[in-house]
Short mmCIF file of C-alpha atoms and ligand atoms in Angstrom, two decimals:
data_model
loop_
_atom_site.label_atom_id
_atom_site.label_comp_id
_atom_site.label_asym_id
_atom_site.label_seq_id
_atom_site.Cartn_x
_atom_site.Cartn_y
_atom_site.Cartn_z
CA MET A 30 62.59 -96.86 12.13
CA THR A 31 59.73 -94.44 13.16
CA ILE A 32 59.03 -92.72 16.46
CA HIS A 33 55.26 -91.93 17.33
CA ALA A 34 54.26 -89.46 20.09
CA ILE A 35 51.16 -90.82 21.75
CA GLN A 36 49.10 -88.51 23.83
CA THR A 37 47.71 -89.94 26.99
CA GLY A 38 45.45 -87.18 28.27
CA SER A 39 46.60 -83.89 29.82
CA VAL A 40 47.73 -82.51 33.14
CA ARG A 41 47.85 -79.24 35.01
CA ILE A 42 50.47 -78.46 37.53
CA LYS A 43 51.67 -75.40 39.23
CA ARG A 44 53.87 -72.87 37.27
CA SER A 45 56.72 -73.23 40.09
CA GLN A 46 56.93 -76.92 39.36
CA VAL A 47 57.68 -76.44 35.75
CA ARG A 48 60.13 -73.67 36.45
CA GLY A 49 61.73 -73.82 39.80
CA SER A 50 61.77 -70.71 41.87
CA GLY A 51 64.51 -69.94 44.41
CA ARG A 52 66.76 -72.64 45.91
CA GLY A 53 66.73 -75.76 48.02
CA LEU A 54 63.74 -76.65 50.14
CA ARG A 55 62.15 -73.39 49.48
CA ARG A 56 62.11 -74.12 45.89
CA ARG A 57 60.34 -77.37 46.48
CA LEU A 58 57.86 -75.85 48.98
CA ARG A 59 57.01 -73.22 46.58
CA VAL A 60 54.92 -75.77 44.53
CA PHE A 61 52.62 -76.00 47.58
CA THR A 62 52.08 -72.19 47.93
CA ASP A 63 51.90 -71.24 44.45
CA SER A 64 48.50 -70.21 43.26
CA GLU A 65 49.50 -70.00 39.43
CA TRP A 66 48.51 -73.06 37.39
CA THR A 67 49.80 -73.94 33.96
CA ASP A 68 47.60 -74.53 31.02
CA TRP A 69 46.54 -78.08 30.40
CA LEU A 70 49.78 -79.79 29.18
CA PRO A 71 49.85 -82.94 27.18
CA THR A 72 51.29 -86.26 28.67
CA TYR A 73 53.22 -88.16 25.88
CA ALA A 74 54.19 -91.76 25.69
CA TRP A 75 56.39 -92.74 22.80
CA LEU A 76 56.44 -95.77 20.43
CA ILE A 77 59.65 -96.68 18.79
CA ASP A 78 58.83 -98.93 15.75
CA HIS A 79 62.17 -100.58 15.41
CA PRO A 80 63.20 -103.37 13.07
CA GLU A 81 64.20 -105.48 16.12
CA GLY A 82 60.79 -105.04 17.65
CA ILE A 83 58.55 -102.36 19.13
CA ILE A 84 59.80 -100.42 22.19
CA VAL A 85 57.35 -98.08 24.17
CA VAL A 86 58.88 -95.40 26.32
CA ASP A 87 56.53 -94.67 29.28
CA THR A 88 52.99 -95.61 29.53
CA GLY A 89 51.34 -92.21 30.20
CA GLN A 90 48.34 -91.57 32.35
CA GLY A 91 45.68 -93.80 33.48
CA ARG A 92 42.00 -93.17 33.98
CA HIS A 93 42.38 -93.71 37.83
CA LEU A 94 44.33 -90.43 38.01
CA VAL A 95 41.20 -88.52 37.60
CA ASP A 96 40.28 -89.53 41.18
CA SER A 97 43.60 -88.05 42.50
CA VAL A 98 41.71 -85.12 44.03
CA ARG A 99 40.45 -87.55 46.50
CA SER A 100 43.98 -88.66 47.50
CA LEU A 101 45.33 -88.03 50.98
CA HIS A 102 48.70 -87.04 49.59
CA PRO A 103 48.85 -83.41 49.54
CA TYR A 104 50.62 -83.22 46.20
CA HIS A 105 47.95 -85.29 44.47
CA ARG A 106 45.10 -83.63 46.24
CA TRP A 107 46.03 -79.85 45.60
CA GLU A 108 48.87 -79.57 43.26
CA VAL A 109 47.95 -81.46 40.19
CA ALA A 110 44.93 -82.27 37.96
CA PHE A 111 44.55 -84.85 35.24
CA ARG A 112 42.25 -85.28 32.34
CA ILE A 113 42.00 -88.46 30.56
CA GLU A 114 39.07 -90.55 28.82
CA PRO A 115 39.34 -94.34 28.74
CA GLU A 116 40.13 -94.47 24.99
CA GLU A 117 43.09 -91.96 25.53
CA GLU A 118 44.98 -94.51 27.64
CA ILE A 119 48.00 -96.05 25.86
CA GLY A 120 46.38 -99.37 25.08
CA PRO A 121 43.55 -98.08 22.84
CA ARG A 122 45.93 -95.51 21.51
CA LEU A 123 48.32 -98.21 20.18
CA ARG A 124 45.47 -100.14 18.85
CA ALA A 125 44.09 -97.12 16.97
CA LEU A 126 47.68 -96.89 15.40
CA GLY A 127 47.42 -100.60 14.33
CA VAL A 128 49.74 -101.92 17.04
CA ALA A 129 48.76 -105.04 18.64
CA LEU A 130 49.82 -104.81 22.25
CA ARG A 131 51.48 -108.43 22.17
CA ASP A 132 53.84 -107.02 19.41
CA VAL A 133 55.26 -104.56 22.06
CA LYS A 134 58.51 -106.23 22.95
CA ARG A 135 59.66 -103.94 25.59
CA VAL A 136 58.43 -101.05 27.67
CA LEU A 137 61.06 -98.63 29.26
CA LEU A 138 59.93 -96.18 31.94
CA THR A 139 61.92 -92.96 32.31
CA HIS A 140 60.80 -92.91 35.97
CA LEU A 141 57.87 -94.15 37.88
CA HIS A 142 56.02 -90.83 38.58
CA VAL A 143 52.15 -91.51 38.09
CA ASP A 144 51.75 -90.05 34.77
CA HIS A 145 54.48 -92.26 33.35
CA ASP A 146 53.51 -95.61 34.83
CA GLY A 147 49.71 -94.98 34.63
CA GLY A 148 49.25 -97.26 31.49
CA LEU A 149 51.07 -100.37 32.83
CA THR A 150 48.00 -102.40 33.07
CA HIS A 151 47.94 -102.61 29.21
CA PHE A 152 51.26 -104.54 29.16
CA PRO A 153 50.86 -107.87 31.13
CA ASP A 154 53.00 -109.79 28.50
CA THR A 155 55.72 -107.22 27.86
CA HIS A 156 59.22 -107.05 29.29
CA ILE A 157 59.21 -103.85 31.46
CA LEU A 158 62.52 -102.11 32.37
CA VAL A 159 62.92 -99.61 35.19
CA ALA A 160 66.14 -98.28 36.57
CA ARG A 161 66.97 -100.22 39.73
CA GLY A 162 67.24 -97.22 41.96
CA GLU A 163 63.93 -95.75 40.76
CA LEU A 164 62.18 -99.04 41.71
CA GLN A 165 63.65 -98.89 45.04
CA THR A 166 62.69 -95.20 45.56
CA ALA A 167 59.06 -95.82 44.37
CA ARG A 168 58.23 -99.05 46.42
CA GLY A 169 56.04 -99.52 49.38
CA TRP A 170 54.74 -96.80 51.94
CA VAL A 171 57.88 -94.69 51.58
CA GLY A 172 57.29 -94.69 47.77
CA ARG A 173 53.72 -93.54 48.61
CA MET A 174 54.88 -90.74 50.92
CA ARG A 175 57.11 -89.60 48.07
CA GLY A 176 54.17 -89.28 45.78
CA TYR A 177 54.48 -92.44 43.88
CA LEU A 178 51.36 -94.92 43.49
CA PRO A 179 52.91 -98.33 43.80
CA ASN A 180 49.39 -99.41 44.99
CA ARG A 181 48.29 -98.74 41.57
CA TRP A 182 50.69 -101.05 39.93
CA PRO A 183 49.21 -104.19 38.38
CA SER A 184 49.55 -107.23 40.61
CA TRP A 185 51.77 -108.88 38.02
CA PHE A 186 54.05 -105.94 37.83
CA ASP A 187 57.59 -107.49 38.12
CA PRO A 188 59.84 -105.28 36.10
CA ILE A 189 63.40 -105.85 35.01
CA ALA A 190 65.74 -103.73 37.10
CA LEU A 191 67.92 -101.86 34.71
CA ASP A 192 71.56 -101.10 35.64
CA LEU A 193 73.36 -98.69 33.31
CA ALA A 194 76.84 -99.43 32.57
CA PRO A 195 79.60 -96.82 33.22
CA ASP A 196 79.84 -96.51 29.49
CA SER A 197 79.67 -92.80 28.26
CA PHE A 198 77.27 -92.03 25.37
CA GLY A 199 78.06 -88.53 24.22
CA PRO A 200 78.00 -86.35 27.22
CA PHE A 201 76.19 -88.85 29.31
CA ALA A 202 78.19 -90.83 31.86
CA ALA A 203 76.19 -93.97 32.01
CA SER A 204 74.18 -95.69 29.34
CA SER A 205 72.81 -98.98 28.12
CA ARG A 206 72.14 -100.09 24.52
CA LEU A 207 68.56 -101.25 24.06
CA THR A 208 69.10 -102.74 20.51
CA MET A 209 71.67 -105.01 18.78
CA ALA A 210 72.01 -102.14 16.32
CA GLY A 211 73.08 -99.89 19.02
CA ASP A 212 70.77 -97.13 17.92
CA VAL A 213 68.46 -97.05 21.00
CA ILE A 214 70.24 -96.11 24.09
CA ALA A 215 69.03 -95.47 27.72
CA VAL A 216 71.10 -92.74 29.37
CA ALA A 217 71.21 -91.52 33.05
CA THR A 218 69.51 -88.16 33.31
CA PRO A 219 69.32 -87.76 37.11
CA GLY A 220 67.60 -84.73 38.71
CA HIS A 221 63.93 -84.83 38.34
CA THR A 222 64.18 -88.14 40.12
CA ALA A 223 67.53 -89.57 41.35
CA ASP A 224 67.54 -92.44 38.88
CA HIS A 225 65.76 -90.67 36.00
CA LEU A 226 66.48 -92.22 32.43
CA SER A 227 66.16 -90.83 29.04
CA VAL A 228 66.13 -92.71 25.83
CA ILE A 229 68.15 -91.61 22.78
CA VAL A 230 67.04 -92.91 19.37
CA VAL A 231 69.73 -92.45 16.68
CA ASP A 232 68.20 -92.19 13.22
CA GLN A 233 70.23 -91.01 10.22
CA GLY A 234 72.61 -89.07 12.21
CA THR A 235 69.86 -87.21 14.47
CA MET A 236 69.54 -87.86 18.12
CA TYR A 237 65.90 -88.21 19.17
CA VAL A 238 66.02 -87.71 22.92
CA ILE A 239 62.87 -88.96 24.63
CA ALA A 240 63.56 -86.91 27.76
CA GLY A 241 60.76 -87.84 30.17
CA ASP A 242 60.56 -85.09 32.75
CA ALA A 243 64.41 -84.20 32.61
CA SER A 244 62.90 -80.82 31.81
CA TYR A 245 59.42 -79.89 31.11
CA THR A 246 60.22 -77.94 27.95
CA GLU A 247 63.09 -77.79 25.48
CA ALA A 248 63.44 -73.86 26.46
CA LEU A 249 64.02 -74.77 30.08
CA MET A 250 66.68 -77.36 29.10
CA MET A 251 68.30 -74.94 26.90
CA THR A 252 68.38 -72.23 29.66
CA GLY A 253 69.44 -74.75 32.26
CA LEU A 254 66.57 -73.91 34.62
CA ILE A 255 65.72 -76.71 36.90
CA ASP A 256 62.01 -77.61 37.87
CA GLY A 257 60.42 -77.20 41.21
CA VAL A 258 60.67 -80.92 42.31
CA SER A 259 64.13 -82.20 41.66
CA ALA A 260 65.48 -82.99 44.98
CA ASP A 261 69.32 -82.74 44.00
CA GLU A 262 69.87 -79.40 42.32
CA ALA A 263 73.57 -80.15 41.40
CA SER A 264 72.62 -83.47 39.51
CA ALA A 265 69.62 -81.86 37.73
CA ARG A 266 71.95 -78.92 36.61
CA THR A 267 74.60 -81.36 35.36
CA THR A 268 71.95 -83.31 33.35
CA LEU A 269 70.58 -80.12 31.82
CA GLY A 270 74.17 -79.22 30.91
CA ARG A 271 74.74 -82.62 29.42
CA LEU A 272 71.70 -82.25 27.28
CA GLN A 273 72.71 -78.81 26.02
CA ARG A 274 76.01 -80.21 25.16
CA LEU A 275 74.34 -83.00 23.03
CA ALA A 276 72.22 -80.34 21.42
CA ALA A 277 75.29 -78.23 20.58
CA GLU A 278 77.29 -81.06 19.22
CA ARG A 279 74.88 -83.19 17.37
CA PRO A 280 71.51 -82.56 15.57
CA THR A 281 69.12 -83.18 18.34
CA VAL A 282 65.27 -83.33 18.45
CA TYR A 283 64.30 -82.91 22.05
CA LEU A 284 61.08 -84.70 23.16
CA PRO A 285 60.00 -84.03 26.79
CA THR A 286 56.80 -85.62 28.00
CA HIS A 287 54.86 -82.56 28.62
CA ASP A 288 56.10 -80.09 26.21
CA PRO A 289 53.19 -78.93 24.11
CA GLU A 290 55.60 -78.70 21.07
CA SER A 291 57.07 -82.15 21.38
CA ALA A 292 54.74 -83.87 18.88
CA ASP A 293 55.09 -81.12 16.30
CA ARG A 294 58.86 -81.11 16.83
CA LEU A 295 59.12 -84.77 16.05
CA SER A 296 56.83 -84.78 12.96
CA ASN A 297 58.89 -81.81 11.51
CA ARG A 298 62.26 -83.01 12.91
CA ARG A 299 62.82 -79.59 14.52
CA LEU A 300 66.17 -79.41 16.03
CA ALA A 301 67.07 -77.96 19.43
CA CYS A 302 68.66 -74.59 19.14
CA GLY A 303 72.29 -75.43 19.55
CA ARG A 304 75.14 -74.10 17.45
CA HIS A 305 75.46 -77.26 15.26
CA SER A 306 71.80 -77.78 14.77
CA ALA A 307 71.46 -74.26 13.64
CA GLY A 308 73.85 -74.94 10.77
CA THR A 309 72.05 -78.02 9.75
CA ARG A 310 68.41 -76.86 9.59
ZN1 ZN B 404 57.96 -86.84 36.78
#
């Protein structure tokens, strides 16, 4: 089994979105008043080349996001900027890796934010899995007001609603096995969105955590600092605590979507700095 990091363009957001400042509503409003931008950050999607079939986690950015400056939604208009060329979308990226799109057995979306579902158009023949609650949150006009772009979903988009079982996996309370071998597991990591998922790939005793936006960087996960957009601070904190516990108890390679070090961390199998991993480096 191999995991590939696939960069689908890059994004700039406000610093207070990456690292939340203050509490409650003030923390979330701070994103709109902050004048400090991050550097350009990568947006990764992930390919799991598994003996039971290829699984893609997230589809990254789509070229349409470059027009987001014209959006009527205040977040899209003022608080985010995207860069992506057509050949950087996930379809061309996978073909460049020698992967035929019809061979992608399943796509799982950690959540439906626009830089995670932006490449859906490349997967008309693939089973697509989304957490049931996330799908409900993102749909329709209410979804658009929340900053989702359901109007950009392909007309054929009819994903399989994923319900995690109350089976714990490590520190995580709910999970769902995605392979017969039981080595690719979706786990509930609520916070950034209420139904956010992460995917854990277990390979030779190491946990590869495809973390979506559970945190924007490994350092923020390890320090337990929540971002500027999570609606529910308590569940975001609980999730970061669970990720810390996993990193402390098992060798863990932590792979957030926008961490500039994720690809390098994956290729060098660099472990999160928990107690256990420090001893196994
Ligand atoms: Zn997100």
